[in-house]
Coordinates of N, CA and C in Angstrom, one line a residue:
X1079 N 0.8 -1.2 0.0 CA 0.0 0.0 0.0 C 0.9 1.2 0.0
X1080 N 0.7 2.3 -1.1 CA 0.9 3.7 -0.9 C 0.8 4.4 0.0
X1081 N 1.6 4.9 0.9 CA 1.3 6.2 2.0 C 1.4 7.2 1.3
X1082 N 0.2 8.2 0.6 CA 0.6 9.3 0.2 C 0.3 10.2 1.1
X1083 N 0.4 11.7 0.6 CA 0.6 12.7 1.6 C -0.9 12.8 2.8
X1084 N -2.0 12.6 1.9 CA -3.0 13.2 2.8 C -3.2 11.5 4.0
X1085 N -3.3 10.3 3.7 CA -2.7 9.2 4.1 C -2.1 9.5 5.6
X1086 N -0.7 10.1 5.0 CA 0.5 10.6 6.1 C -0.3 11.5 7.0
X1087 N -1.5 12.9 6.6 CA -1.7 13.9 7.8 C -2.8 13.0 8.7
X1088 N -3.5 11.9 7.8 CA -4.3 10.8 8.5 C -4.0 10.6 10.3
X1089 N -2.8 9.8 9.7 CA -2.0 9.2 10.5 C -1.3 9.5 11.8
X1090 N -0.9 11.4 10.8 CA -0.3 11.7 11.9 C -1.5 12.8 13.1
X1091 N -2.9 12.4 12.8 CA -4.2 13.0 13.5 C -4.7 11.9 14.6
X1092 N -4.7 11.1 14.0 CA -4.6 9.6 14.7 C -3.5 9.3 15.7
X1093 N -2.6 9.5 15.1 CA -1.3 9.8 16.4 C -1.1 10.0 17.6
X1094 N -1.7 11.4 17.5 CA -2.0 12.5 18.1 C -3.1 12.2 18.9
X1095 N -4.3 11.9 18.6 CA -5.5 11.7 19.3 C -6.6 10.9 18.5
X1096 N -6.0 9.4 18.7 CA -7.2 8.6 18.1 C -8.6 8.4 18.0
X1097 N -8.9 9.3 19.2 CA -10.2 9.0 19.6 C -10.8 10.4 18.7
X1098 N -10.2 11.5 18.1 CA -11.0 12.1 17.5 C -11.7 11.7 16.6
X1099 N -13.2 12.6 16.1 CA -14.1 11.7 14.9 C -12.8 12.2 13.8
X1100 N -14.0 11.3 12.7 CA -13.2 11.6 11.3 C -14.0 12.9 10.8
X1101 N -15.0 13.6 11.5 CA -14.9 14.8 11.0 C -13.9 16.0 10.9
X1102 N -13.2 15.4 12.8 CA -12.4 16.6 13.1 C -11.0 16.1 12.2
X1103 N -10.9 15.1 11.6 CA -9.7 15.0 10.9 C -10.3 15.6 9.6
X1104 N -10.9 15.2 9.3 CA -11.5 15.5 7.8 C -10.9 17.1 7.6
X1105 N -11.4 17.9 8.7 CA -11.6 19.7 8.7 C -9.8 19.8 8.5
X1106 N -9.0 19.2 9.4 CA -7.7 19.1 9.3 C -6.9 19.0 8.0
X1107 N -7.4 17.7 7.2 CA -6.9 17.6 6.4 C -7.5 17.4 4.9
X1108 N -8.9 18.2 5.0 CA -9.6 19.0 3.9 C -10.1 17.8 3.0
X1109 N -10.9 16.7 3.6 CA -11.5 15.2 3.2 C -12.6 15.9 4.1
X1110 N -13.5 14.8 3.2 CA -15.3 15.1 3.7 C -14.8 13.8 5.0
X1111 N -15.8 13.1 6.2 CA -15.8 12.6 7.1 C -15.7 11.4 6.0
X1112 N -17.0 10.8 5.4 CA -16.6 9.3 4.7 C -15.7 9.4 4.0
X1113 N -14.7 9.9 3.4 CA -13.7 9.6 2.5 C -12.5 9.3 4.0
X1114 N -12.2 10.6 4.6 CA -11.5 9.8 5.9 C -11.7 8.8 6.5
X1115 N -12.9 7.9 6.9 CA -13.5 6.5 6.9 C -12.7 5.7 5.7
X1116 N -13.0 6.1 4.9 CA -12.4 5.0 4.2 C -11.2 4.6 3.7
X1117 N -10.5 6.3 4.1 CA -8.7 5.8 4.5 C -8.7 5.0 5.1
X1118 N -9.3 5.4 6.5 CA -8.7 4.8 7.7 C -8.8 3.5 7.6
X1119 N -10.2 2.5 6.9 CA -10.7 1.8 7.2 C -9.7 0.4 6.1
X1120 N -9.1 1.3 4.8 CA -8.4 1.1 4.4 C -6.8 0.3 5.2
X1121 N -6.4 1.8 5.6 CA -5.2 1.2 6.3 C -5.3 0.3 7.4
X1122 N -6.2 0.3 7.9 CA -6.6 -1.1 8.9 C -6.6 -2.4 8.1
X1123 N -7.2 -2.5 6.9 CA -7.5 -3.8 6.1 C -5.8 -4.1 5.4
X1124 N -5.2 -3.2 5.2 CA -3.8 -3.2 5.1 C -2.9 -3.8 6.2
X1125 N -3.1 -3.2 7.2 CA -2.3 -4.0 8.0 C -1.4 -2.8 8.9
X1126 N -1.4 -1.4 8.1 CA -0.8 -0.1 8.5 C -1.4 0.1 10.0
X1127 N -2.7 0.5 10.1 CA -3.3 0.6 11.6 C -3.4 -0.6 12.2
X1128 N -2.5 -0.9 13.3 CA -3.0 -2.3 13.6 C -4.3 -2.5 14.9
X1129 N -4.3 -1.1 15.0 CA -5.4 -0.5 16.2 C -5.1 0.6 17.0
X1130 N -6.6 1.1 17.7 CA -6.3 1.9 18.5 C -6.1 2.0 20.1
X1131 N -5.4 2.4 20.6 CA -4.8 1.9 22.4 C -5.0 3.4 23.3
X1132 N -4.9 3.2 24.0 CA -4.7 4.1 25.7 C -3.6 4.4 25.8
X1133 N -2.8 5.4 25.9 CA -1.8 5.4 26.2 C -1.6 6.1 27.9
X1134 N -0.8 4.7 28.6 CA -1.2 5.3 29.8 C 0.3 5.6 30.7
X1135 N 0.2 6.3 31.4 CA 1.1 6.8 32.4 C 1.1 6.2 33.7
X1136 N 2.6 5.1 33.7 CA 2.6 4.5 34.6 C 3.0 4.7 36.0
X1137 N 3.6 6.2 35.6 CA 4.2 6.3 36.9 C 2.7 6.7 37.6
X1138 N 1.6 6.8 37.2 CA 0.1 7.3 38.2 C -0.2 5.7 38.7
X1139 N 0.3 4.4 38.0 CA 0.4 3.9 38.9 C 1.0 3.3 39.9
X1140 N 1.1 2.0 40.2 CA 1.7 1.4 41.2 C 3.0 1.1 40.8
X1141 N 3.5 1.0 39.7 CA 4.1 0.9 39.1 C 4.9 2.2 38.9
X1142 N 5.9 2.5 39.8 CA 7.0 3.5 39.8 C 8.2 3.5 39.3
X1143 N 8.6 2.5 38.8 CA 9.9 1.7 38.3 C 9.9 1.7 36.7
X1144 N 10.3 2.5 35.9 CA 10.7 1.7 34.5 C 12.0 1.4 34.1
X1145 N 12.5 0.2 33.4 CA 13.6 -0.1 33.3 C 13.9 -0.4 31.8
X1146 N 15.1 -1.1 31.7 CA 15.0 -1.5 29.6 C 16.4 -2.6 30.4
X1147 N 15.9 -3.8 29.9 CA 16.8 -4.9 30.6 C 17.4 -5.6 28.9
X1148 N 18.7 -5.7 28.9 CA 19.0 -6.6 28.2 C 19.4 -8.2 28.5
X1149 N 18.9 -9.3 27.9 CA 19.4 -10.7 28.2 C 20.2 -11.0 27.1
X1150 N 21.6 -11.6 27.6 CA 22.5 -12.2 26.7 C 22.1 -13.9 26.7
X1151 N 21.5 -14.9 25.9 CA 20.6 -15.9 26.4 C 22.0 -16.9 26.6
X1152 N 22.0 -17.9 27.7 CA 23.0 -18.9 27.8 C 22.6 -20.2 26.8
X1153 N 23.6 -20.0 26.1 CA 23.9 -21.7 25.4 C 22.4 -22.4 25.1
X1154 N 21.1 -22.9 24.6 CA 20.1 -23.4 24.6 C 19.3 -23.1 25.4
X1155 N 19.5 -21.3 25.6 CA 18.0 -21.1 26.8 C 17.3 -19.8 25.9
X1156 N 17.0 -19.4 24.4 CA 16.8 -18.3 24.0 C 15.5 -18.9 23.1
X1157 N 15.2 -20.0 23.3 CA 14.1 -20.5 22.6 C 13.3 -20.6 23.8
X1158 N 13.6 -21.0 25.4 CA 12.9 -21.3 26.2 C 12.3 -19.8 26.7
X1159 N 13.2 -18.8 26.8 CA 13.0 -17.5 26.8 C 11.7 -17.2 26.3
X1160 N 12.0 -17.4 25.0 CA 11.3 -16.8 24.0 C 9.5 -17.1 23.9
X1161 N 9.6 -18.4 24.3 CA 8.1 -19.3 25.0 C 7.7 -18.4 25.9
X1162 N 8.8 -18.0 26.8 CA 8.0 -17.8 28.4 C 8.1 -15.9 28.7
X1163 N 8.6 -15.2 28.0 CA 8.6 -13.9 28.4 C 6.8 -13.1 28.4
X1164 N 6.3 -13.9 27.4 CA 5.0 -12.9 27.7 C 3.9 -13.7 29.0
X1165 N 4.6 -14.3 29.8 CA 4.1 -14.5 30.8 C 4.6 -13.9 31.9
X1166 N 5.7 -13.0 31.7 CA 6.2 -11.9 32.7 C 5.1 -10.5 32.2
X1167 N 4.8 -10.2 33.4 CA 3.8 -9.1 33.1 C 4.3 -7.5 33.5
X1168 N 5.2 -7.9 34.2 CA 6.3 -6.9 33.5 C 6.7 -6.1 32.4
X1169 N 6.7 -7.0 31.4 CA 7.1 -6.7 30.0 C 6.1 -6.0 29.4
X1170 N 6.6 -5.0 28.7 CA 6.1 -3.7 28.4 C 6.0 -4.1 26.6
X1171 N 7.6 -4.1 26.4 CA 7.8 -4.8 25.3 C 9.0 -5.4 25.4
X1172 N 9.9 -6.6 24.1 CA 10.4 -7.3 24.2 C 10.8 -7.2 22.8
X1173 N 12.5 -7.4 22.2 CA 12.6 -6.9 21.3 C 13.9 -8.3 21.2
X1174 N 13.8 -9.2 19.5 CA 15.0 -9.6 19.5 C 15.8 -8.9 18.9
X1175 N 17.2 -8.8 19.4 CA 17.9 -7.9 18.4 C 19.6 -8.7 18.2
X1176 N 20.3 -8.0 17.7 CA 21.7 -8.5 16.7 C 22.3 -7.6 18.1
X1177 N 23.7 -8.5 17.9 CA 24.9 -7.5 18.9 C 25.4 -8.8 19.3
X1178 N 25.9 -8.2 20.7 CA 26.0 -9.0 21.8 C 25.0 -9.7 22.9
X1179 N 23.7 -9.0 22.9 CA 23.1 -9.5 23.6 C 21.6 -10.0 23.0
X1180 N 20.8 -10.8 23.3 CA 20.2 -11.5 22.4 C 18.7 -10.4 22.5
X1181 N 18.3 -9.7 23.6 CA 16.9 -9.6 23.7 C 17.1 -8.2 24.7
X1182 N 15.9 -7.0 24.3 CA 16.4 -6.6 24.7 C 14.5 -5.9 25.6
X1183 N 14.4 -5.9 26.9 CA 12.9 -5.1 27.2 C 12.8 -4.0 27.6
X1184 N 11.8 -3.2 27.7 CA 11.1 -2.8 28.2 C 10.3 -3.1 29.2
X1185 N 10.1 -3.0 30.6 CA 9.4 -3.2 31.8 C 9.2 -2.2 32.8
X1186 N 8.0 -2.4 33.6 CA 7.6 -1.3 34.5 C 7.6 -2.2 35.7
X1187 N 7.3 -1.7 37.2 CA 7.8 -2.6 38.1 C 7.3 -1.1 39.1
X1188 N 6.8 -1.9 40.2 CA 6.8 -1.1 41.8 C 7.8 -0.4 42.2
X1189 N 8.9 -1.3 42.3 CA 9.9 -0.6 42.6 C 11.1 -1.6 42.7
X1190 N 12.0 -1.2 43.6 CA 13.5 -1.8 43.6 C 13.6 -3.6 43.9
X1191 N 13.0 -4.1 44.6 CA 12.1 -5.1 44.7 C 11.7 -6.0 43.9
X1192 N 11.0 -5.4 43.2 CA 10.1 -6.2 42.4 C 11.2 -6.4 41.5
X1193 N 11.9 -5.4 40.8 CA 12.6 -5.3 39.5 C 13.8 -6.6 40.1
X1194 N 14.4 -6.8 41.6 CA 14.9 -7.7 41.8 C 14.5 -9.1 42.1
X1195 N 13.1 -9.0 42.1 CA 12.4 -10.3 41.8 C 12.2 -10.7 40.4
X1196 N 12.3 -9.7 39.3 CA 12.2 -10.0 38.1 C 13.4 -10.5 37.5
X1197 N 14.6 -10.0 37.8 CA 15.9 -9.7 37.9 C 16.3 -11.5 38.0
X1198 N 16.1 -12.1 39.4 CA 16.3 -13.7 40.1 C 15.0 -13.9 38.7
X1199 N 14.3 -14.2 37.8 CA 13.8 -14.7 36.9 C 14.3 -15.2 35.5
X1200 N 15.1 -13.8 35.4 CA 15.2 -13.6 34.0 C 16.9 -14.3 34.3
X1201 N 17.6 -14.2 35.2 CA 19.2 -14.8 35.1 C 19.3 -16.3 34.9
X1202 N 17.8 -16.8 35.0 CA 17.9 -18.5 34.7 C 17.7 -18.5 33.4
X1203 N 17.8 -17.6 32.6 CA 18.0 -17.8 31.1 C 19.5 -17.1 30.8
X1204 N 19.7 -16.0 31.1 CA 21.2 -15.5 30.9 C 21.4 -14.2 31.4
X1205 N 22.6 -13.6 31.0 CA 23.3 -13.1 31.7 C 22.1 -11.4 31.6
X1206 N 22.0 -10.8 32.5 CA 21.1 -9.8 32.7 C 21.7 -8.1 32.4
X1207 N 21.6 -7.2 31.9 CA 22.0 -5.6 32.6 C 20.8 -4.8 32.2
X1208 N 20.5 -4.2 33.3 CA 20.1 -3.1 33.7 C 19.8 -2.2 33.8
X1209 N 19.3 -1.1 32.8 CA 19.3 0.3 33.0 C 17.8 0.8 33.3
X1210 N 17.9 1.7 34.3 CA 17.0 2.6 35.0 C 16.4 3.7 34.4
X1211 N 15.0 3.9 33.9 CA 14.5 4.9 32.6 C 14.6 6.2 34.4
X1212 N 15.5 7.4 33.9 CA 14.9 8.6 34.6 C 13.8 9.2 34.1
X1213 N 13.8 9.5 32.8 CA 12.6 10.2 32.1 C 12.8 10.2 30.5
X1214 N 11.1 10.5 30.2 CA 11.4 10.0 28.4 C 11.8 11.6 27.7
X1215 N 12.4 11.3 27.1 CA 13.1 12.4 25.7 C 12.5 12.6 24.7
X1216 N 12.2 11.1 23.9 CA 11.2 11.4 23.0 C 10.6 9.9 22.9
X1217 N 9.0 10.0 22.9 CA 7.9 9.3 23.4 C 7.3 8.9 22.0
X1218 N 7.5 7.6 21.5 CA 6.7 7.3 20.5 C 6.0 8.1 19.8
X1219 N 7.1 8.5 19.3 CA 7.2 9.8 18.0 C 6.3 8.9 16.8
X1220 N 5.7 9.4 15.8 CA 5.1 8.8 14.5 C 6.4 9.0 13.7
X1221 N 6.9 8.4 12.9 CA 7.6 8.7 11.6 C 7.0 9.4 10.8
X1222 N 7.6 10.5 9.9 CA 6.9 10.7 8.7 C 7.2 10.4 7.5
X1223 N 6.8 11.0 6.5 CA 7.1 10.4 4.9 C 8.0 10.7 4.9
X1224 N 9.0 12.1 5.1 CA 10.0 12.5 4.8 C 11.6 11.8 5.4
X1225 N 11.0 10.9 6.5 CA 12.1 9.6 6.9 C 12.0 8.5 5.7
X1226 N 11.0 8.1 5.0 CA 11.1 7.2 4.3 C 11.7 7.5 3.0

């Protein structure tokens, strides 16, 4: 599928505030309401919108801790990993990637505690590090056309 330009201001209205109608995009980006329907409805049948979510702020909850943990997997444990991570509820997200280390998350957590109860979890698969989110910089930004 084409992303052309009016597509892209779609996208980037939805970004922004999914829950608005497709009137108030329409007015935005100069489409009647059903034609914006049937972008949208479009890029859903495509595969581009995979849906729309909450985006929620964890530190209002219980959850005061964010971290980004990388696992380096030991010797025949990155398949068993891979089974069993979305049963840590923890995980925010979970990413394989190339380097040195095999996997890399995202997680939220109570606090210092918990993260070392999650910490005694994740070391029975391999070697663990660490880092502590102080605060975000840039927050699931949309790409636009002009990166592609």
């Amino acid at each position: 599928m084409e992303v052309d330009a009016l597509n892209w201001q779609i996208l980037k209205c939805l970004h922004e505030n999914a829950r608005q109608s497709n009137a108030q995009i329409g007015r935005t980006v100069g489409l009647t309401s059903p034609a914006v329907a049937e972008r949208i409805k479009k890029m859903q049948d495509e595969g581009l919108i995979k849906g729309f979510t909450a985006k929620i702020d964890h530190n209002k909850t219980t959850n005061q801790l964010k971290a980004v943990i990388t696992l380096k997997a030991f010797m025949g444990r990155l398949k068993p990993f891979l089974a069993k991570v979305s049963d840590f509820k923890e995980v925010l997200n979970c990413y394989r990637i190339t380097g040195n280390e095999n996997i890399i998350m995202e997680v939220v957590l109570r606090d210092q505690f918990h993260l070392e109860e999650l910490i005694d979890k994740l070391i029975t698969y391999g070697e663990t590090k660490t880092h502590i989110v102080l605060s975000h910089v840039v927050d699931n930004r949309l790409i636009s056309e002009n990166q592609i």
